[in-house]
Structure formats: C-alpha cells, structure tokens
PDB file of C-alpha atoms in Angstrom:
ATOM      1  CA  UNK H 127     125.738 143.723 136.816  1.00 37.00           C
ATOM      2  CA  UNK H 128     124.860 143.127 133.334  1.00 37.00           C
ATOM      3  CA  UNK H 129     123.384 146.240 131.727  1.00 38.00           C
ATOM      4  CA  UNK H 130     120.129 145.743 129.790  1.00 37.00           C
ATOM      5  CA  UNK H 131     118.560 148.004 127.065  1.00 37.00           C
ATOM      6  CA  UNK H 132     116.665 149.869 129.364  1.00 36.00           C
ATOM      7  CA  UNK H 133     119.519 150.899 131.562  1.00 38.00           C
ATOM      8  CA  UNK H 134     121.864 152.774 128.469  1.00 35.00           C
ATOM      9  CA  UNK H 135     121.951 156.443 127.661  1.00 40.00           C
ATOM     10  CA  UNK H 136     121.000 156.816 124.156  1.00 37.00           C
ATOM     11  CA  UNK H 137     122.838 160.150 124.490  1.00 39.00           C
ATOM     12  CA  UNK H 138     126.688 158.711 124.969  1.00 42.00           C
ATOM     13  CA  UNK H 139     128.114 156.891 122.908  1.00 43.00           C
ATOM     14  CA  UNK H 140     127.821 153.160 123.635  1.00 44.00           C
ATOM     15  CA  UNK H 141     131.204 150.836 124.866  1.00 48.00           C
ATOM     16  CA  UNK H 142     132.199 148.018 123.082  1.00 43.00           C
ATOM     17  CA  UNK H 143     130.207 145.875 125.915  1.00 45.00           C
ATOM     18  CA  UNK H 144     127.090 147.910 125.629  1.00 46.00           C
ATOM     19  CA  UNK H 145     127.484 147.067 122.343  1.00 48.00           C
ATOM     20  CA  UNK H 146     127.425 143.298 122.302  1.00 46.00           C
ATOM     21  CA  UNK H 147     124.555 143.509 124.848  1.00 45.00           C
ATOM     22  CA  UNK H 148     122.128 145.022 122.598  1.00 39.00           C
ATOM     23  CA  UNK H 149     123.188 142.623 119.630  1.00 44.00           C
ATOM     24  CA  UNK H 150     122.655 139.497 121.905  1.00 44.00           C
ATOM     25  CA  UNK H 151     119.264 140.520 122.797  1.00 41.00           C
ATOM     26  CA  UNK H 152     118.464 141.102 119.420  1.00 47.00           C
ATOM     27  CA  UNK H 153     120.022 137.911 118.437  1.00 47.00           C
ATOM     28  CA  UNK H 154     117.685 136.017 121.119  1.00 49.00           C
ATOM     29  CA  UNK H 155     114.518 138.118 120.465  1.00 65.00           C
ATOM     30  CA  UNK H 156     114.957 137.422 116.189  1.00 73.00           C
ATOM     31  CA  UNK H 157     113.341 133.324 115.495  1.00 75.00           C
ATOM     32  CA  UNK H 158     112.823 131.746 112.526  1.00 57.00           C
ATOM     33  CA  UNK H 159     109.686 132.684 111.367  1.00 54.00           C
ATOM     34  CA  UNK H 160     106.295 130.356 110.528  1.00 50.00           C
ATOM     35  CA  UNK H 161     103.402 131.213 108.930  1.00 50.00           C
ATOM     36  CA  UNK H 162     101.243 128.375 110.360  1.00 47.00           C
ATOM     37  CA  UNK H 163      99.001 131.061 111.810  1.00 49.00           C
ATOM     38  CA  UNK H 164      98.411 132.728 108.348  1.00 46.00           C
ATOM     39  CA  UNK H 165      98.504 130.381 106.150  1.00 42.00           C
ATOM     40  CA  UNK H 166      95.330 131.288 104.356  1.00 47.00           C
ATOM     41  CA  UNK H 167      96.852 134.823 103.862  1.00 46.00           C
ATOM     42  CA  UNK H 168     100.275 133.361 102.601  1.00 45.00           C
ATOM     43  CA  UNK H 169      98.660 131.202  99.538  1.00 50.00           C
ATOM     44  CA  UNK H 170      96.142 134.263  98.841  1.00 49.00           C
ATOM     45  CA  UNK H 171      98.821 137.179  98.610  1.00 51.00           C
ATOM     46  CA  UNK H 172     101.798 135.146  97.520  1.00 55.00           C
ATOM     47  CA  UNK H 173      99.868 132.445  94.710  1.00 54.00           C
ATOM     48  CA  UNK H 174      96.800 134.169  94.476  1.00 56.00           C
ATOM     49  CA  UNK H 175      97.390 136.201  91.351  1.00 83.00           C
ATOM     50  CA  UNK H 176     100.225 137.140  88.489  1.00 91.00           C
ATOM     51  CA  UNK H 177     103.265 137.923  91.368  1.00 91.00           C
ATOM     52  CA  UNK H 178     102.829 134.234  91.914  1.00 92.00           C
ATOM     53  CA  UNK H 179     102.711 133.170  88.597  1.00 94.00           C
ATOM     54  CA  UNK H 180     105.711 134.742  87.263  1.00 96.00           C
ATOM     55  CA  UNK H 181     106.942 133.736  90.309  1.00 94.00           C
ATOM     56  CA  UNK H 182     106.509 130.391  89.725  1.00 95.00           C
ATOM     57  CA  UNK H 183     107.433 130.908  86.108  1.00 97.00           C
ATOM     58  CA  UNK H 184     111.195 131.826  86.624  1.00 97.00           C
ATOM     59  CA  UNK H 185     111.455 128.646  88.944  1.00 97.00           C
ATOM     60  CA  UNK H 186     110.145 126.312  86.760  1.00 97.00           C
ATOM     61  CA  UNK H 187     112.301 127.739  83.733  1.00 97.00           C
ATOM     62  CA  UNK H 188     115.938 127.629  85.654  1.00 97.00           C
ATOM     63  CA  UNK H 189     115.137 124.334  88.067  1.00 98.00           C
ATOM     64  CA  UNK H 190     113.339 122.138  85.525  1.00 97.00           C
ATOM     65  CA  UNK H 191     115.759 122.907  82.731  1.00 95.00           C
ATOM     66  CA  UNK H 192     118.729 121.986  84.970  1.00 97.00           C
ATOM     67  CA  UNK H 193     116.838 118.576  86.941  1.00 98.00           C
ATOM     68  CA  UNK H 194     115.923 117.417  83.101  1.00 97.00           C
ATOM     69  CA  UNK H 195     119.873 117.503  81.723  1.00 97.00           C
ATOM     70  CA  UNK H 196     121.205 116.182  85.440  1.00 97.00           C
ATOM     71  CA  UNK H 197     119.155 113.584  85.249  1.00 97.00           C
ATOM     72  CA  UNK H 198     119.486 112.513  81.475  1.00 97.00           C
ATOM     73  CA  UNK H 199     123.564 112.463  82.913  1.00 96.00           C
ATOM     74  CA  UNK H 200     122.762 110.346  85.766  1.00 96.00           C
ATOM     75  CA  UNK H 201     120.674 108.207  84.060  1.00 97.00           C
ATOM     76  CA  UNK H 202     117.789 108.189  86.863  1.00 97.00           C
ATOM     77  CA  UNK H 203     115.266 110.562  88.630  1.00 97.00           C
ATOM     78  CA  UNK H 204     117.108 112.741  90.934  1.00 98.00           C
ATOM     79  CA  UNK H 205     116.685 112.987  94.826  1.00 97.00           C
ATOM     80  CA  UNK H 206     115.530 116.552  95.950  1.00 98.00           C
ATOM     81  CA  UNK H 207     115.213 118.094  98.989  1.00 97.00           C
ATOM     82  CA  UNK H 208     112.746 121.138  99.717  1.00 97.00           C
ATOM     83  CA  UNK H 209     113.841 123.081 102.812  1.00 96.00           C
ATOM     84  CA  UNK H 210     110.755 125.583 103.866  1.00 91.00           C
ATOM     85  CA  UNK H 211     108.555 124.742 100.957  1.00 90.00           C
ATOM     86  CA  UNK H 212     105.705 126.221 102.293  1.00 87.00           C
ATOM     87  CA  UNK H 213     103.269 125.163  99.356  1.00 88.00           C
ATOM     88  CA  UNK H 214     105.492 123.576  97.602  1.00 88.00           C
ATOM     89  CA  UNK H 215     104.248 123.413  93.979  1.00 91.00           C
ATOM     90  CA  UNK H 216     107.487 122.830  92.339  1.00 95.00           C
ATOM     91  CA  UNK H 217     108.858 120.163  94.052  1.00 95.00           C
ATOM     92  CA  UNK H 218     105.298 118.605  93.856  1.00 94.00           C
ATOM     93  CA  UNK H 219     106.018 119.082  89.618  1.00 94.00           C
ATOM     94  CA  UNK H 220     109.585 117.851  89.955  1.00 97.00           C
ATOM     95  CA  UNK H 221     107.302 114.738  92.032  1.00 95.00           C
ATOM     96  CA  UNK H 222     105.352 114.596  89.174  1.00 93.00           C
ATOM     97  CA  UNK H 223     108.189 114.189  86.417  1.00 94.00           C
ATOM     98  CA  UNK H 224     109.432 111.188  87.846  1.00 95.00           C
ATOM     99  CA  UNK H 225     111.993 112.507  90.845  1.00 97.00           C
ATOM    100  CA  UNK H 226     111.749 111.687  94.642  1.00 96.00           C
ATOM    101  CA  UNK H 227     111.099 114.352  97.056  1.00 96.00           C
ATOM    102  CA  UNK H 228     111.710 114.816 100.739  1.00 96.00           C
ATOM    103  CA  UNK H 229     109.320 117.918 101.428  1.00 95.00           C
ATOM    104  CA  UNK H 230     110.039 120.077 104.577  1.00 94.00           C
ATOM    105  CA  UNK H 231     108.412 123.641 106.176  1.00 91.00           C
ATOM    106  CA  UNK H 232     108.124 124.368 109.865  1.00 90.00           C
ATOM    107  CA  UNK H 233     104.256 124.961 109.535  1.00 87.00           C
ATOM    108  CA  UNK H 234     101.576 122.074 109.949  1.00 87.00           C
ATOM    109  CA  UNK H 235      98.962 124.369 108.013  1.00 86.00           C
ATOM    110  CA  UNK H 236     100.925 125.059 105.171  1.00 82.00           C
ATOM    111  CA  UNK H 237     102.335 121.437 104.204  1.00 89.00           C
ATOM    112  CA  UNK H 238      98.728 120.026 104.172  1.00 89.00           C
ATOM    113  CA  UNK H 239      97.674 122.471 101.742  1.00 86.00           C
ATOM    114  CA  UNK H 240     100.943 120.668  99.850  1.00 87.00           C
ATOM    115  CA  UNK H 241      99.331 118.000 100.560  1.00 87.00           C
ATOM    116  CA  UNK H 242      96.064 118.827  99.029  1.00 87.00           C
ATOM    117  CA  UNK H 243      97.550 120.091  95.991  1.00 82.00           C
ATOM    118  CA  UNK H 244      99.312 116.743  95.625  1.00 87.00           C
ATOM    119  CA  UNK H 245      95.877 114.148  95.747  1.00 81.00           C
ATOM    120  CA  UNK H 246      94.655 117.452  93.277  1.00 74.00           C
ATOM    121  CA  UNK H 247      97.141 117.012  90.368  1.00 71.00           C
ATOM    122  CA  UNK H 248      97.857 113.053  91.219  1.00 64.00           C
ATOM    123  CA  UNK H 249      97.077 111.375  87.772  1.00 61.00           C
ATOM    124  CA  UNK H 250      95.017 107.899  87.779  1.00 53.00           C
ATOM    125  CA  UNK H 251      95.836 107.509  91.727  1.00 59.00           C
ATOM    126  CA  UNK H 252      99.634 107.283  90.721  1.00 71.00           C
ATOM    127  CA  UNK H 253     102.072 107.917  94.069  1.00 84.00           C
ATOM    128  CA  UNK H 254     103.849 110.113  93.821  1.00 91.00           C
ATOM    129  CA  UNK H 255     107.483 109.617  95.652  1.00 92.00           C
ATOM    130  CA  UNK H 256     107.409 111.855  98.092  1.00 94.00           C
ATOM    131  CA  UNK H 257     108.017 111.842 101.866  1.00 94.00           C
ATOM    132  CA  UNK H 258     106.829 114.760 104.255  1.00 94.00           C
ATOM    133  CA  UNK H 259     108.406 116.505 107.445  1.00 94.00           C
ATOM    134  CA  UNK H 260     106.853 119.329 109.642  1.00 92.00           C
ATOM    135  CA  UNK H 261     109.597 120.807 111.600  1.00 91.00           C
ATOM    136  CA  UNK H 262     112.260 123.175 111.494  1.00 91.00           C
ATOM    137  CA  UNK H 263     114.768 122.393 109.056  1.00 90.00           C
ATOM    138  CA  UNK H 264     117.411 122.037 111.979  1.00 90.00           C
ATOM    139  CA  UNK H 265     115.702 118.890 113.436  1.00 92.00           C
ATOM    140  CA  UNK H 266     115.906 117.847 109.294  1.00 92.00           C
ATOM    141  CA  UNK H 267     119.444 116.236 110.087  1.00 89.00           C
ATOM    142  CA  UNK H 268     117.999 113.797 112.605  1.00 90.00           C
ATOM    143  CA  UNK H 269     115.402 112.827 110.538  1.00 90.00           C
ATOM    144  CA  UNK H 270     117.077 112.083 107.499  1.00 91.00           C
ATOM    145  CA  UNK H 271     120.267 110.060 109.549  1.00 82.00           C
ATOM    146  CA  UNK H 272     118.782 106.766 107.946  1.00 80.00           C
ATOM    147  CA  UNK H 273     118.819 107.760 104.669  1.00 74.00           C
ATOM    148  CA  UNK H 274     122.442 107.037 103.258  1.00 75.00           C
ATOM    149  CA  UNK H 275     122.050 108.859 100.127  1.00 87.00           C
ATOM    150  CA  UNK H 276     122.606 112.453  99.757  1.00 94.00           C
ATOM    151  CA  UNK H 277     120.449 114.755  97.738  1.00 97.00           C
ATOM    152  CA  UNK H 278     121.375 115.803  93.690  1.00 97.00           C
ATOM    153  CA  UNK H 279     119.072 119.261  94.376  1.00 98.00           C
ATOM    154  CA  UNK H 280     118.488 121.278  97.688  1.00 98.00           C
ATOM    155  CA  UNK H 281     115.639 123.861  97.118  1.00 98.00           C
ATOM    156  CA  UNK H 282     115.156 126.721  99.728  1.00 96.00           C
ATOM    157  CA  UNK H 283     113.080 129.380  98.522  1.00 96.00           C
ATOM    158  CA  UNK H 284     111.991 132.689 100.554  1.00 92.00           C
ATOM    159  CA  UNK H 285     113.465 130.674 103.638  1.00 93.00           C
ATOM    160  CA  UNK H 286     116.860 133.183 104.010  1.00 94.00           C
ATOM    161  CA  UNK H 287     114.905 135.960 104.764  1.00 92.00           C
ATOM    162  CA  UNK H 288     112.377 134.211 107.687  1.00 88.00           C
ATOM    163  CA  UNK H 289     115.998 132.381 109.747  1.00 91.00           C
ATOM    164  CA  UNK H 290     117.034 133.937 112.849  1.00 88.00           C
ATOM    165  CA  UNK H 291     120.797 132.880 111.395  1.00 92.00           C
ATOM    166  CA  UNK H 292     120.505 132.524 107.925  1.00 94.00           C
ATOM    167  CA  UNK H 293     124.274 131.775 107.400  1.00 95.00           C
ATOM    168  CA  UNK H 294     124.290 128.646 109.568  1.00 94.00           C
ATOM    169  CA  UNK H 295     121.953 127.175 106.582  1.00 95.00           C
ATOM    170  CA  UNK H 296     124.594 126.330 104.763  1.00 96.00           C
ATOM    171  CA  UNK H 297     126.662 124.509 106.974  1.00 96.00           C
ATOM    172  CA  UNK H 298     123.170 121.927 106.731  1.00 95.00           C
ATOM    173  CA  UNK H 299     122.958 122.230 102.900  1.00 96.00           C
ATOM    174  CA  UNK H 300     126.754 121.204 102.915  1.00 95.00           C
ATOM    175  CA  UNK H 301     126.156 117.676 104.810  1.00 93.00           C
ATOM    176  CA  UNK H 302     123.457 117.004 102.731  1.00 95.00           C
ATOM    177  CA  UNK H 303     124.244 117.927  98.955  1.00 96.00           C
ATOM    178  CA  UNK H 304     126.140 115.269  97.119  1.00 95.00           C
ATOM    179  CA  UNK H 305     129.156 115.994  96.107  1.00 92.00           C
ATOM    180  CA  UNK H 306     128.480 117.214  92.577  1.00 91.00           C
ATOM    181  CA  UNK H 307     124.795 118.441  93.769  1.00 96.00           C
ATOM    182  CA  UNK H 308     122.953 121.673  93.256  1.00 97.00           C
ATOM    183  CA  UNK H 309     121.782 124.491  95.589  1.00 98.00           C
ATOM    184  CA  UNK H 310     118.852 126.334  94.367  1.00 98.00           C
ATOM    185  CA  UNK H 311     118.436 129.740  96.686  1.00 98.00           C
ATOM    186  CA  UNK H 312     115.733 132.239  96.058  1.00 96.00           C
ATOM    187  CA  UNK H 313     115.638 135.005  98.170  1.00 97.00           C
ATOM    188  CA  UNK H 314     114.260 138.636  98.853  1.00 95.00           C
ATOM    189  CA  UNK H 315     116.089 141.153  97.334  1.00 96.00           C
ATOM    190  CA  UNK H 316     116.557 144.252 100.120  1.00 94.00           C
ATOM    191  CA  UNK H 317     117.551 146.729  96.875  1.00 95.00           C
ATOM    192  CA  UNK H 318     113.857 146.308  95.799  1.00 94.00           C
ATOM    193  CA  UNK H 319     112.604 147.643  98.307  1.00 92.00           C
ATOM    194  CA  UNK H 320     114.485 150.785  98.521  1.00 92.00           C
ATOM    195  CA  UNK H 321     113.930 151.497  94.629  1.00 94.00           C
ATOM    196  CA  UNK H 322     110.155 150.425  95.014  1.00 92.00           C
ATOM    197  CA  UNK H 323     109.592 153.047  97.682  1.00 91.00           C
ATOM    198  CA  UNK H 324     111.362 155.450  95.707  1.00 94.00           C
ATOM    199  CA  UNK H 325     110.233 154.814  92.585  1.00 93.00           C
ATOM    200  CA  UNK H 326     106.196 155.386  94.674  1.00 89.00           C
ATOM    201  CA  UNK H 327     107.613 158.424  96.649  1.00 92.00           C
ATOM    202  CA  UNK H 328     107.734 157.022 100.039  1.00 91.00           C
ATOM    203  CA  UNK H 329     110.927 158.751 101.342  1.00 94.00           C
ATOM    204  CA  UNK H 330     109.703 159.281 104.818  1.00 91.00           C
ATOM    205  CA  UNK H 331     109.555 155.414 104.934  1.00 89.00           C
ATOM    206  CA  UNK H 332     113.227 155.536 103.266  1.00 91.00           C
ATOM    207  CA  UNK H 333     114.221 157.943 106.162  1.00 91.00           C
ATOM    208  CA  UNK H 334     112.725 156.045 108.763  1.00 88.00           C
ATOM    209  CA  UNK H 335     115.790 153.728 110.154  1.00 84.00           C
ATOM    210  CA  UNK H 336     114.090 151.716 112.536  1.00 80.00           C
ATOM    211  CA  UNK H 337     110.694 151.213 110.323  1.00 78.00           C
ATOM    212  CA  UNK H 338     109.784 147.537 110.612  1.00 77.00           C
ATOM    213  CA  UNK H 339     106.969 145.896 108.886  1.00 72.00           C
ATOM    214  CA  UNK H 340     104.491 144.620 110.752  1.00 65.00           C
ATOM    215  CA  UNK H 341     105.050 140.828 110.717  1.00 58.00           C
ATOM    216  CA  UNK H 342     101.819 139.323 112.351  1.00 62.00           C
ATOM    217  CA  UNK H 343     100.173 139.374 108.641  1.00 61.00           C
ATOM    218  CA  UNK H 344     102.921 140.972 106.167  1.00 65.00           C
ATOM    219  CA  UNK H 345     105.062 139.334 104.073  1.00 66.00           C
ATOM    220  CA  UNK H 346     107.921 142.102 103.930  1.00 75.00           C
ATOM    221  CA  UNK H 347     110.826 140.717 105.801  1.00 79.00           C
ATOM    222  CA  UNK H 348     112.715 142.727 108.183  1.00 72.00           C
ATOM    223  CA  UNK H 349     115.831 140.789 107.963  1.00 84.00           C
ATOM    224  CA  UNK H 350     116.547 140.055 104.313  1.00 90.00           C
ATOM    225  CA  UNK H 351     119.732 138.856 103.132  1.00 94.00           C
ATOM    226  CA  UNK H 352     121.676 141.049 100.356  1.00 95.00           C
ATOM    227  CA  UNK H 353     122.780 139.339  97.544  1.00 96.00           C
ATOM    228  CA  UNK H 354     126.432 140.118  98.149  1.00 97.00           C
ATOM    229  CA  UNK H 355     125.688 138.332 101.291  1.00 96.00           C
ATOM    230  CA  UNK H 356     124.472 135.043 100.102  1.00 97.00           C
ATOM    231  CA  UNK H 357     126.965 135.253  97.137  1.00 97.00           C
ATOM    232  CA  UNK H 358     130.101 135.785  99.723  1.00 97.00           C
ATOM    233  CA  UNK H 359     128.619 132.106 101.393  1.00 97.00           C
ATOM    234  CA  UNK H 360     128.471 130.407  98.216  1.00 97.00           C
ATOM    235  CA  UNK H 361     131.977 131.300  97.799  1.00 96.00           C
ATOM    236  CA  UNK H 362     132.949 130.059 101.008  1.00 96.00           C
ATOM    237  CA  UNK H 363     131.272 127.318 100.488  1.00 96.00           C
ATOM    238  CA  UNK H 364     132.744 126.750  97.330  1.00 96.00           C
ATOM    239  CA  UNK H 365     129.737 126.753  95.353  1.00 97.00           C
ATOM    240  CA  UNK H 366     129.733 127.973  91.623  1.00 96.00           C
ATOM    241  CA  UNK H 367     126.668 129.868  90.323  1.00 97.00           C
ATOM    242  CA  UNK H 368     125.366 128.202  87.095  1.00 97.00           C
ATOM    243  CA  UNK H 369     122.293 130.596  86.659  1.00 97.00           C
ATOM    244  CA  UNK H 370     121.587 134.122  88.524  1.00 98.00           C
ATOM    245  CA  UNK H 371     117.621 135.408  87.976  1.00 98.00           C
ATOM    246  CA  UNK H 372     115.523 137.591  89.177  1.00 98.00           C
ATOM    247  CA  UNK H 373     111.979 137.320  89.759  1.00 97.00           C
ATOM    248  CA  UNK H 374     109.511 140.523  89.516  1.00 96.00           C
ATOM    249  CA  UNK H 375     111.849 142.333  87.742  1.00 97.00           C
ATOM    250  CA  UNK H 376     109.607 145.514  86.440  1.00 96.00           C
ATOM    251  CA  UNK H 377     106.071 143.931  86.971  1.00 94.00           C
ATOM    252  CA  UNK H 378     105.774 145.161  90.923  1.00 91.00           C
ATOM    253  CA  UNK H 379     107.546 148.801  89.661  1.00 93.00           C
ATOM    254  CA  UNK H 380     104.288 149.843  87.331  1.00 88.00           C
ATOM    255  CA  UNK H 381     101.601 151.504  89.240  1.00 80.00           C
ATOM    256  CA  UNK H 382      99.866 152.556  86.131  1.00 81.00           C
ATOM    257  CA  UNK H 383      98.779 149.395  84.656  1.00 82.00           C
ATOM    258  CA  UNK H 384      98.569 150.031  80.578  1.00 86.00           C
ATOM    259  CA  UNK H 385      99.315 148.648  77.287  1.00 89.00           C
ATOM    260  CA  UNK H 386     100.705 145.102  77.572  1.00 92.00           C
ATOM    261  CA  UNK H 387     100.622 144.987  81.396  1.00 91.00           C
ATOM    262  CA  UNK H 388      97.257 144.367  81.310  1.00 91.00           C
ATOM    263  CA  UNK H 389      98.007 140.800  79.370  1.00 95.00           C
ATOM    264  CA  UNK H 390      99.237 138.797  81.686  1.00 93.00           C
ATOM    265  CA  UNK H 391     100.842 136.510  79.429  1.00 96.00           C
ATOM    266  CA  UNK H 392     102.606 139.214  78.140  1.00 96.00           C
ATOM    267  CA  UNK H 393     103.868 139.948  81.046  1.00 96.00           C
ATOM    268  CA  UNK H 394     105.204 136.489  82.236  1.00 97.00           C
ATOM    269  CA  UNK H 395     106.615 136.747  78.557  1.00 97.00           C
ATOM    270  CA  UNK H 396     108.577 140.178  79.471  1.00 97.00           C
ATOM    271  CA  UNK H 397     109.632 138.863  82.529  1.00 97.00           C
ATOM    272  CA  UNK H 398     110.617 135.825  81.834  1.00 98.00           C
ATOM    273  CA  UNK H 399     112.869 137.987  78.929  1.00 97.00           C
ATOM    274  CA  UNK H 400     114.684 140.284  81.332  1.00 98.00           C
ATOM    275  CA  UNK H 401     115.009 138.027  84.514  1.00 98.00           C
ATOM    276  CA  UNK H 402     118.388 136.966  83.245  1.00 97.00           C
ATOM    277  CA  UNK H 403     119.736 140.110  81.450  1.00 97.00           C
ATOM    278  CA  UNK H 404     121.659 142.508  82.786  1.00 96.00           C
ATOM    279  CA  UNK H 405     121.353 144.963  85.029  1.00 96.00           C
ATOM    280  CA  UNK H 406     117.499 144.066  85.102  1.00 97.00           C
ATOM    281  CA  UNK H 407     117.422 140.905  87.054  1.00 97.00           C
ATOM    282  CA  UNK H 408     119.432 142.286  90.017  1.00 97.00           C
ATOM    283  CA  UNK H 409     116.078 144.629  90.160  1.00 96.00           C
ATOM    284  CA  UNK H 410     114.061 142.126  90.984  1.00 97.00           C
ATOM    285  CA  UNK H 411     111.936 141.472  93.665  1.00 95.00           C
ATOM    286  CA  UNK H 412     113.057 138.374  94.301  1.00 96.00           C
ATOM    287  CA  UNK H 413     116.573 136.676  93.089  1.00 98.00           C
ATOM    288  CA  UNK H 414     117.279 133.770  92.246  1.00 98.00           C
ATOM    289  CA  UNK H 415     120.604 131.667  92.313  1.00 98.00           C
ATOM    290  CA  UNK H 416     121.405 127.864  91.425  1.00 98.00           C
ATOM    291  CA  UNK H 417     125.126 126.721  91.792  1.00 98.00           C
ATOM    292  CA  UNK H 418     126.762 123.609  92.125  1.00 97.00           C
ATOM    293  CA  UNK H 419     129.285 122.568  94.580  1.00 89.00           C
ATOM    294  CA  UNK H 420     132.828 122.577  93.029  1.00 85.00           C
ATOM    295  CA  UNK H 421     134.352 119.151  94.117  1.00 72.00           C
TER     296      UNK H 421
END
C-alpha cells in the first residue's frame, strides 16, 4: 500500500520511497499560479507607486535599447512574444514603436486591463499590431501552430516564480525563438529576501523553515527560482547573456526614507545607476537577464 503523508513517522528517518512520496505530492499540490482573482490588488501593489516605476524603468532601458539595434539589423519591426504579461505595459510600448505582439497571461481579468491600457495610449485610433491569448502558456503552442514565423524576442517576466515546473519553460521558449532570437527573463531574486529580512531584523522569520507566505493576496512567491538556477538553463540551452540587471536594487532596503529617497526621480536615477554594476544588481529584488540563443 502506498504510504501517504499522514502515515510517516516524522521521528525516523525517511526511505528513499518515503521520500519520493512526499515530493510527488508536493509536485501535484504546487500549480501555476493566476491572479485573475486579485487582479485589482496586483496593478495597485505592483504599478501603483515607485517599485513599479523603477520597475518598469530597468525594462524599458535593457529591452528597448536591444529591440531598437535588432531591428535597425533586420531592417523591419520585430515579432515579440509576451508569455504571462499580466499588464503588459511594455510589450504594449514595444506595440507602440512599430513591432507586432502576440500578448499572453493565464488570467481573463488581468489582460483586459492590457487591454484598456491599449485603447488608453492608442494615438489617433491607430491599431496597434497586436493579437491576444488568455490561457496558460502551455496551450500557447497550439495556438500559435499557424503562424510559420518564429519570434525575434520572448518576454517572460515574474512568470518563473508563479510555474509549478519552471524549467519545462524553456523547452517552449526553444520551439519558438528564432534562431538568432532573444530571451528576456525577469525573475524574483530568493537572496533578497533573506538580506531584506535581515537587514529589518526578522530572524525568527529567517529561522522559520517551513514559513510560507500567504498566497491568496501576497505577492511573495514561495517557489522562486535562484539565479544560479535559471543561469544553469540558459546554459543548457545554449543561450548567451547579453545584459544581467537587477531591479530594486537598494530602494526596497531603506526603511528610513531621507535625503534623496524622497525624490523619486532621484531614485529611478540611482537605480537605474547601480542595476548593472557589480555586486549591486545581484541585490536586487528582482533580476533581470536577456541572452540570445547561440546558433
């Protein structure tokens, strides 16, 4: 009979059976996540105030520097994919510079507030080339099968993190990347967490192995990816990293808000300065890597 959480002694020390039982049931009780139930929440305490914009200010910095010399190269707009872009505000600017977007999340809610935003910053009712799909991004393959060109830039931001098996990503970003294409991955970084909490005293949290945010509302992942991780796939992949970054590199460390941190153009500034320098950007809150596939 197959033995089940409830049945092992906690005080003897577990087979190699035991052992794979309790990491299948984890396995099937982990899903990718959605935020179609909080969607509100999600644009208020991820876009609703400077986190967001130097959030947003990183992205636009590393992704519309690269899209503007590839596609100078190519001579033509690029074609960009968005995996899990939630609100999607830059590929709705990349839309608006001229490239064509397919734009993907797994929540209803949170692509019509893309949606919104895109009849919002339309110019002169110009249409904007962009094509929309609500679903998980592994029913993306099917949907795309009539499209026979791949995609110069695959975005998947603060996706890793929210996948049940964040690995098996690539495998999908490899069938659908041209051959020469670009990966842009921004994820949480799990080290800024640990020197957050340290840096505010909570070390009972820090002791605390099984501690687990409360997911119904929070926005603290429980199963981020490290960077060594992700960087290990990109190698197996046999992807190249053109530009590392971190996002939130000191602003999210300052509880005492004084002198130029209460400018917060000043602040962008700063961060904007550090996000690529060593060893400050691997502090940051978020990272952020775009490589190219090595042909």
């Amino acid at each position: 009979m197959p033995t089940s959480p409830q049945d092992i002694n906690h005080n003897e020390p577990l087979d190699s059976t035991e052992n794979l039982t309790i990491q299948a049931v984890e396995k099937v009780a982990r899903t990718d996540r959605s935020f179609d139930t909080i969607a509100d929440h999600f644009e208020k305490k991820v876009y609703g105030g400077l986190k967001g914009d130097i959030r947003l200010a990183v992205l636009r910095r590393d992704i519309f520097e690269y899209c503007a010399q590839t596609s100078s190269e190519l001579g033509r707009p690029l074609r960009i994919l968005d995996v899990g872009a939630g609100l999607g505000q830059i590929a709705i600017e990349l839309a608006t510079q001229g490239h064509t977007l397919v734009i993907n999340d797994i929540s209803a809610n949170m692509l019509e507030k893309a949606q919104t935003s895109v009849m919002q910053c339309s110019k002169n009712d110009e249409k904007l080339d962009i094509t929309w799909h609500v679903c998980p991004y592994q029913e993306l393959e099917e949907k795309l099968a009539d499209k026979t060109e791949k995609f110069d830039l695959i975005m998947c931001h603060a996706l890793l993190e929210w996948l049940a098996e964040p690995a098996a990503v690539m495998d999908f970003f490899d069938q659908q990347l041209t051959d020469n294409g670009a990966l842009s991955l921004c994820f949480y970084n799990p080290a800024s967490f640990d020197y957050r909490n340290l840096i505010m005293g909570n070390f009972n949290l820090l002791d605390n192995i099984d501690y687990k945010a409360d997911n119904k509302k929070s926005l603290t992942p429980n199963h981020p990816v490290a960077k060594e991780e992700v960087e290990a796939w990109l190698k197996a992949h046999k992807y190249q990293t053109l530009v590392s970054s971190g996002l939130r590199v000191f602003h999210d460390y300052s509880p005492l808000k004084r002198g130029g941190h209460n400018d917060p153009e000043a602040v962008i500034r700063m961060e904007l300065r550090y996000s690529q320098l060593e060893p400050y950007k691997w502090l940051g809150r978020y990272l952020h890597l775009l490589a190219t596939r090595v042909s």
